[in-house]
Amino acid sequence: MGSNWDRLDESLRPAVSASVADYERTRPALEKVTAEMESLVREILSEAEDKPLFVTSRTKTIESFREKASRMVAEPDADPALLFPEPLRNLTDMVGVRVITTLPGENAEAANLIKRKRNIFDCRGDTEKDIGSIESGTYGYSSRHLILRTIQNDVVRSYQELLDPENKPNGSYFFECQIRTIFAHAWSEIEHDIRFKSQDPRAWSPYFDRQFTATAAMLETVESAFSELHGRYETVTSYWDADGEGKVSLTPNRIKAVWQTLLPHVDRKADDDWGWAAELVAAHGLGKTMDLAALLQPEIISNVRKALDHRYSPGPDRLLDDLLLWQFGESHIDLTAEVASSEQTPRRDSLVRRHQQMQRYRKAQGF
C-alpha cells in the first residue's frame, strides 16, 4: 500500500521536500511553542474544580509532517494537487496538547475553562471527535477536540520570525487541544500503535477490528459505571453537609430518596408512600437528612442483622424499625408501640422480644 510520500506525484515532491526542510529547520523553535501551550493550558486548568490527571503535549515528528504534507487531493480526473499546499500554515496539528481527565463529565469542565480564557486563546473549533460515533451505532474512543488560536504570544512570535523573517510576526498560531478520559487515552494509544502504525498491511486481521470494537464497548460501560459511582459518592457525601443537603428536612419523599441512595438493595415498590418512615424518625426528633444518614451506617446495620438473625431479608419498614430500636432501645418501644396496659400489644411484644435479642448480642460482643 505504501506511504503518502511513496505515492506522491513526482511533480509535487519538490514542494513537499521544501516544506519538510523548513519544518526541520524551525522545529526546535516550534517545540518551545509546544511547551508554552502546555504550560498555559496547565495553568488554566489549575482553576478547575475537578483537576485533570495530567496534561501532556507533543510536536509533530518530521516523518509525520512529511506524511501529512504529502497527502494529495482525491480527485482522479484532476491534475495532481496537494491537500495542504502550505502545510506549515495549513496544518493545525503540528502542536498538540492533551488533557487527560478521570471521568467523561470532566471533559466539558476543562473545555469550558480553556474557552473562557479569551485573552489567551481564541477557540476556532470545538467538536466531539469519535472514531465510531453514537449516530452510526458503532464504538470508538471519544475525545473533545478544540482548535485554539494563540493571542499575541511572544514565544509564537519568536517561532514566526524564524519561519518567515520577511513578515511581521503577530503571535497568532493554531494548535490542537484534545480532552479525553484516562480510559479513552489508553484505548486510543494502543489502537494507534496497532492499527495506524502498522507497517505491513498484510499483517492486519479482521479479528483486530472486532476486538477493538468489543473493547470500546467495554470501555463505555466502565466509564458509565465509574460516572454513576462518582455521582452516588457526591450525593452521599452531601448528606453530611450540615449547611447544605444535610439540613434538608426529612419528608417522606426525602427519606425515600436518601434510603434508595444509601441502601438501593433494600427497597420498596416505587409507588409506596413513605409516610410511615417519617413518623418513625420524627418520634425520636430526627428531622434532618444528616440524622438519617447517621442512622443508616453499615456497622449499625451489620450489628442489627447479626443480633436478630433475620429469617427473611427485612424490607425498609422492618429494617428502619430495627435500626431505631438498636439506637434508642426502650425509648423506641415507648414512643412507637401500643400502651402497655392494652389487652393486645402485638407491636410492643415484638419490639420487646427483638430488644431482648439485641441486648443479649451486645452482652456477648462486649458492647
PDB file of N, CA and C in Angstrom, residues 142-194:
ATOM      1  N   SER A 142     -13.919   8.433  22.546  1.00  0.00           N
ATOM      2  CA  SER A 142     -14.476   9.774  22.380  1.00  0.00           C
ATOM      3  C   SER A 142     -13.473  10.790  22.915  1.00  0.00           C
ATOM      4  N   SER A 143     -13.349  11.900  22.213  1.00  0.00           N
ATOM      5  CA  SER A 143     -12.379  12.922  22.602  1.00  0.00           C
ATOM      6  C   SER A 143     -12.944  14.295  22.271  1.00  0.00           C
ATOM      7  N   ARG A 144     -12.867  15.207  23.222  1.00  0.00           N
ATOM      8  CA  ARG A 144     -13.243  16.601  22.971  1.00  0.00           C
ATOM      9  C   ARG A 144     -12.075  17.248  22.248  1.00  0.00           C
ATOM     10  N   HIS A 145     -12.358  17.838  21.099  1.00  0.00           N
ATOM     11  CA  HIS A 145     -11.299  18.284  20.197  1.00  0.00           C
ATOM     12  C   HIS A 145     -11.430  19.790  19.974  1.00  0.00           C
ATOM     13  N   LEU A 146     -10.496  20.561  20.526  1.00  0.00           N
ATOM     14  CA  LEU A 146     -10.507  22.016  20.381  1.00  0.00           C
ATOM     15  C   LEU A 146      -9.427  22.467  19.402  1.00  0.00           C
ATOM     16  N   ILE A 147      -9.782  23.406  18.542  1.00  0.00           N
ATOM     17  CA  ILE A 147      -8.785  24.094  17.721  1.00  0.00           C
ATOM     18  C   ILE A 147      -8.642  25.497  18.307  1.00  0.00           C
ATOM     19  N   LEU A 148      -7.464  25.789  18.828  1.00  0.00           N
ATOM     20  CA  LEU A 148      -7.222  27.057  19.520  1.00  0.00           C
ATOM     21  C   LEU A 148      -6.231  27.917  18.755  1.00  0.00           C
ATOM     22  N   ARG A 149      -6.448  29.223  18.850  1.00  0.00           N
ATOM     23  CA  ARG A 149      -5.517  30.190  18.242  1.00  0.00           C
ATOM     24  C   ARG A 149      -4.949  31.056  19.361  1.00  0.00           C
ATOM     25  N   THR A 150      -3.624  31.162  19.399  1.00  0.00           N
ATOM     26  CA  THR A 150      -2.992  31.975  20.434  1.00  0.00           C
ATOM     27  C   THR A 150      -3.201  33.461  20.154  1.00  0.00           C
ATOM     28  N   ILE A 151      -3.166  34.240  21.227  1.00  0.00           N
ATOM     29  CA  ILE A 151      -3.368  35.682  21.117  1.00  0.00           C
ATOM     30  C   ILE A 151      -2.066  36.398  21.462  1.00  0.00           C
ATOM     31  N   GLN A 152      -1.416  36.969  20.473  1.00  0.00           N
ATOM     32  CA  GLN A 152      -0.218  37.801  20.671  1.00  0.00           C
ATOM     33  C   GLN A 152       0.777  37.163  21.640  1.00  0.00           C
ATOM     34  N   ASN A 153       1.133  35.939  21.341  1.00  0.00           N
ATOM     35  CA  ASN A 153       2.038  35.200  22.215  1.00  0.00           C
ATOM     36  C   ASN A 153       3.487  35.422  21.782  1.00  0.00           C
ATOM     37  N   ASP A 154       4.353  35.787  22.721  1.00  0.00           N
ATOM     38  CA  ASP A 154       5.744  36.122  22.398  1.00  0.00           C
ATOM     39  C   ASP A 154       6.553  34.914  21.938  1.00  0.00           C
ATOM     40  N   VAL A 155       6.299  33.737  22.516  1.00  0.00           N
ATOM     41  CA  VAL A 155       7.015  32.532  22.096  1.00  0.00           C
ATOM     42  C   VAL A 155       6.648  32.189  20.651  1.00  0.00           C
ATOM     43  N   VAL A 156       5.390  32.393  20.312  1.00  0.00           N
ATOM     44  CA  VAL A 156       4.941  32.166  18.932  1.00  0.00           C
ATOM     45  C   VAL A 156       5.617  33.169  17.999  1.00  0.00           C
ATOM     46  N   ARG A 157       5.745  34.404  18.437  1.00  0.00           N
ATOM     47  CA  ARG A 157       6.409  35.432  17.611  1.00  0.00           C
ATOM     48  C   ARG A 157       7.839  35.020  17.274  1.00  0.00           C
ATOM     49  N   SER A 158       8.531  34.472  18.253  1.00  0.00           N
ATOM     50  CA  SER A 158       9.916  34.052  18.012  1.00  0.00           C
ATOM     51  C   SER A 158       9.969  32.962  16.950  1.00  0.00           C
ATOM     52  N   TYR A 159       9.022  32.040  17.014  1.00  0.00           N
ATOM     53  CA  TYR A 159       8.951  30.978  16.013  1.00  0.00           C
ATOM     54  C   TYR A 159       8.633  31.559  14.639  1.00  0.00           C
ATOM     55  N   GLN A 160       7.702  32.496  14.586  1.00  0.00           N
ATOM     56  CA  GLN A 160       7.300  33.085  13.310  1.00  0.00           C
ATOM     57  C   GLN A 160       8.435  33.893  12.675  1.00  0.00           C
ATOM     58  N   GLU A 161       9.228  34.539  13.501  1.00  0.00           N
ATOM     59  CA  GLU A 161      10.374  35.295  12.975  1.00  0.00           C
ATOM     60  C   GLU A 161      11.376  34.364  12.309  1.00  0.00           C
ATOM     61  N   LEU A 162      11.562  33.182  12.879  1.00  0.00           N
ATOM     62  CA  LEU A 162      12.487  32.212  12.311  1.00  0.00           C
ATOM     63  C   LEU A 162      11.914  31.592  11.028  1.00  0.00           C
ATOM     64  N   LEU A 163      10.605  31.329  11.042  1.00  0.00           N
ATOM     65  CA  LEU A 163       9.969  30.697   9.898  1.00  0.00           C
ATOM     66  C   LEU A 163       9.880  31.643   8.699  1.00  0.00           C
ATOM     67  N   ASP A 164       9.533  32.885   8.960  1.00  0.00           N
ATOM     68  CA  ASP A 164       9.316  33.844   7.869  1.00  0.00           C
ATOM     69  C   ASP A 164       9.846  35.223   8.279  1.00  0.00           C
ATOM     70  N   PRO A 165      11.155  35.429   8.156  1.00  0.00           N
ATOM     71  CA  PRO A 165      11.776  36.676   8.620  1.00  0.00           C
ATOM     72  C   PRO A 165      11.263  37.928   7.905  1.00  0.00           C
ATOM     73  N   GLU A 166      10.713  37.770   6.717  1.00  0.00           N
ATOM     74  CA  GLU A 166      10.307  38.932   5.923  1.00  0.00           C
ATOM     75  C   GLU A 166       8.978  39.536   6.378  1.00  0.00           C
ATOM     76  N   ASN A 167       8.163  38.756   7.101  1.00  0.00           N
ATOM     77  CA  ASN A 167       6.862  39.261   7.555  1.00  0.00           C
ATOM     78  C   ASN A 167       6.870  39.520   9.059  1.00  0.00           C
ATOM     79  N   LYS A 168       6.072  40.497   9.463  1.00  0.00           N
ATOM     80  CA  LYS A 168       6.000  40.862  10.879  1.00  0.00           C
ATOM     81  C   LYS A 168       5.221  39.789  11.646  1.00  0.00           C
ATOM     82  N   PRO A 169       5.780  39.237  12.700  1.00  0.00           N
ATOM     83  CA  PRO A 169       5.090  38.195  13.466  1.00  0.00           C
ATOM     84  C   PRO A 169       3.929  38.783  14.273  1.00  0.00           C
ATOM     85  N   ASN A 170       2.832  38.054  14.338  1.00  0.00           N
ATOM     86  CA  ASN A 170       1.673  38.557  15.073  1.00  0.00           C
ATOM     87  C   ASN A 170       1.356  37.752  16.338  1.00  0.00           C
ATOM     88  N   GLY A 171       2.117  36.687  16.583  1.00  0.00           N
ATOM     89  CA  GLY A 171       1.880  35.895  17.795  1.00  0.00           C
ATOM     90  C   GLY A 171       0.628  35.055  17.747  1.00  0.00           C
ATOM     91  N   SER A 172       0.072  34.879  16.546  1.00  0.00           N
ATOM     92  CA  SER A 172      -1.158  34.099  16.389  1.00  0.00           C
ATOM     93  C   SER A 172      -0.822  32.752  15.750  1.00  0.00           C
ATOM     94  N   TYR A 173      -1.223  31.667  16.432  1.00  0.00           N
ATOM     95  CA  TYR A 173      -0.860  30.329  15.943  1.00  0.00           C
ATOM     96  C   TYR A 173      -1.968  29.335  16.303  1.00  0.00           C
ATOM     97  N   PHE A 174      -2.309  28.468  15.352  1.00  0.00           N
ATOM     98  CA  PHE A 174      -3.333  27.451  15.565  1.00  0.00           C
ATOM     99  C   PHE A 174      -2.703  26.151  16.059  1.00  0.00           C
ATOM    100  N   PHE A 175      -3.351  25.547  17.056  1.00  0.00           N
ATOM    101  CA  PHE A 175      -2.903  24.234  17.526  1.00  0.00           C
ATOM    102  C   PHE A 175      -4.105  23.449  18.049  1.00  0.00           C
ATOM    103  N   GLU A 176      -3.897  22.163  18.293  1.00  0.00           N
ATOM    104  CA  GLU A 176      -4.965  21.298  18.753  1.00  0.00           C
ATOM    105  C   GLU A 176      -4.857  21.034  20.253  1.00  0.00           C
ATOM    106  N   CYS A 177      -6.020  20.919  20.870  1.00  0.00           N
ATOM    107  CA  CYS A 177      -6.080  20.506  22.277  1.00  0.00           C
ATOM    108  C   CYS A 177      -7.136  19.416  22.388  1.00  0.00           C
ATOM    109  N   GLN A 178      -6.710  18.209  22.734  1.00  0.00           N
ATOM    110  CA  GLN A 178      -7.632  17.089  22.902  1.00  0.00           C
ATOM    111  C   GLN A 178      -7.867  16.844  24.388  1.00  0.00           C
ATOM    112  N   ILE A 179      -9.127  16.641  24.731  1.00  0.00           N
ATOM    113  CA  ILE A 179      -9.509  16.392  26.120  1.00  0.00           C
ATOM    114  C   ILE A 179     -10.241  15.056  26.159  1.00  0.00           C
ATOM    115  N   ARG A 180      -9.700  14.100  26.910  1.00  0.00           N
ATOM    116  CA  ARG A 180     -10.345  12.796  26.983  1.00  0.00           C
ATOM    117  C   ARG A 180     -10.006  12.115  28.299  1.00  0.00           C
ATOM    118  N   THR A 181     -10.765  11.072  28.608  1.00  0.00           N
ATOM    119  CA  THR A 181     -10.559  10.369  29.877  1.00  0.00           C
ATOM    120  C   THR A 181      -9.337   9.456  29.807  1.00  0.00           C
ATOM    121  N   ILE A 182      -8.893   9.032  30.964  1.00  0.00           N
ATOM    122  CA  ILE A 182      -7.751   8.135  31.044  1.00  0.00           C
ATOM    123  C   ILE A 182      -8.055   6.809  30.356  1.00  0.00           C
ATOM    124  N   PHE A 183      -9.319   6.377  30.405  1.00  0.00           N
ATOM    125  CA  PHE A 183      -9.695   5.127  29.735  1.00  0.00           C
ATOM    126  C   PHE A 183      -9.602   5.295  28.218  1.00  0.00           C
ATOM    127  N   ALA A 184     -10.167   6.392  27.707  1.00  0.00           N
ATOM    128  CA  ALA A 184     -10.115   6.647  26.269  1.00  0.00           C
ATOM    129  C   ALA A 184      -8.672   6.860  25.810  1.00  0.00           C
ATOM    130  N   HIS A 185      -7.876   7.482  26.651  1.00  0.00           N
ATOM    131  CA  HIS A 185      -6.478   7.737  26.315  1.00  0.00           C
ATOM    132  C   HIS A 185      -5.723   6.424  26.136  1.00  0.00           C
ATOM    133  N   ALA A 186      -5.898   5.509  27.091  1.00  0.00           N
ATOM    134  CA  ALA A 186      -5.219   4.215  26.995  1.00  0.00           C
ATOM    135  C   ALA A 186      -5.687   3.457  25.755  1.00  0.00           C
ATOM    136  N   TRP A 187      -6.994   3.468  25.513  1.00  0.00           N
ATOM    137  CA  TRP A 187      -7.548   2.755  24.352  1.00  0.00           C
ATOM    138  C   TRP A 187      -6.975   3.311  23.053  1.00  0.00           C
ATOM    139  N   SER A 188      -6.963   4.632  22.938  1.00  0.00           N
ATOM    140  CA  SER A 188      -6.515   5.256  21.689  1.00  0.00           C
ATOM    141  C   SER A 188      -5.027   5.048  21.447  1.00  0.00           C
ATOM    142  N   GLU A 189      -4.232   5.057  22.525  1.00  0.00           N
ATOM    143  CA  GLU A 189      -2.798   4.845  22.373  1.00  0.00           C
ATOM    144  C   GLU A 189      -2.506   3.433  21.855  1.00  0.00           C
ATOM    145  N   ILE A 190      -3.202   2.459  22.428  1.00  0.00           N
ATOM    146  CA  ILE A 190      -2.993   1.076  21.990  1.00  0.00           C
ATOM    147  C   ILE A 190      -3.493   0.891  20.564  1.00  0.00           C
ATOM    148  N   GLU A 191      -4.669   1.455  20.276  1.00  0.00           N
ATOM    149  CA  GLU A 191      -5.213   1.321  18.926  1.00  0.00           C
ATOM    150  C   GLU A 191      -4.306   1.975  17.897  1.00  0.00           C
ATOM    151  N   HIS A 192      -3.785   3.143  18.236  1.00  0.00           N
ATOM    152  CA  HIS A 192      -2.920   3.862  17.302  1.00  0.00           C
ATOM    153  C   HIS A 192      -1.664   3.053  16.996  1.00  0.00           C
ATOM    154  N   ASP A 193      -1.100   2.437  18.036  1.00  0.00           N
ATOM    155  CA  ASP A 193       0.116   1.639  17.837  1.00  0.00           C
ATOM    156  C   ASP A 193      -0.145   0.437  16.925  1.00  0.00           C
ATOM    157  N   ILE A 194      -1.304  -0.180  17.099  1.00  0.00           N
ATOM    158  CA  ILE A 194      -1.574  -1.412  16.339  1.00  0.00           C
ATOM    159  C   ILE A 194      -2.212  -1.119  14.992  1.00  0.00           C
TER     160      ILE A 194
END
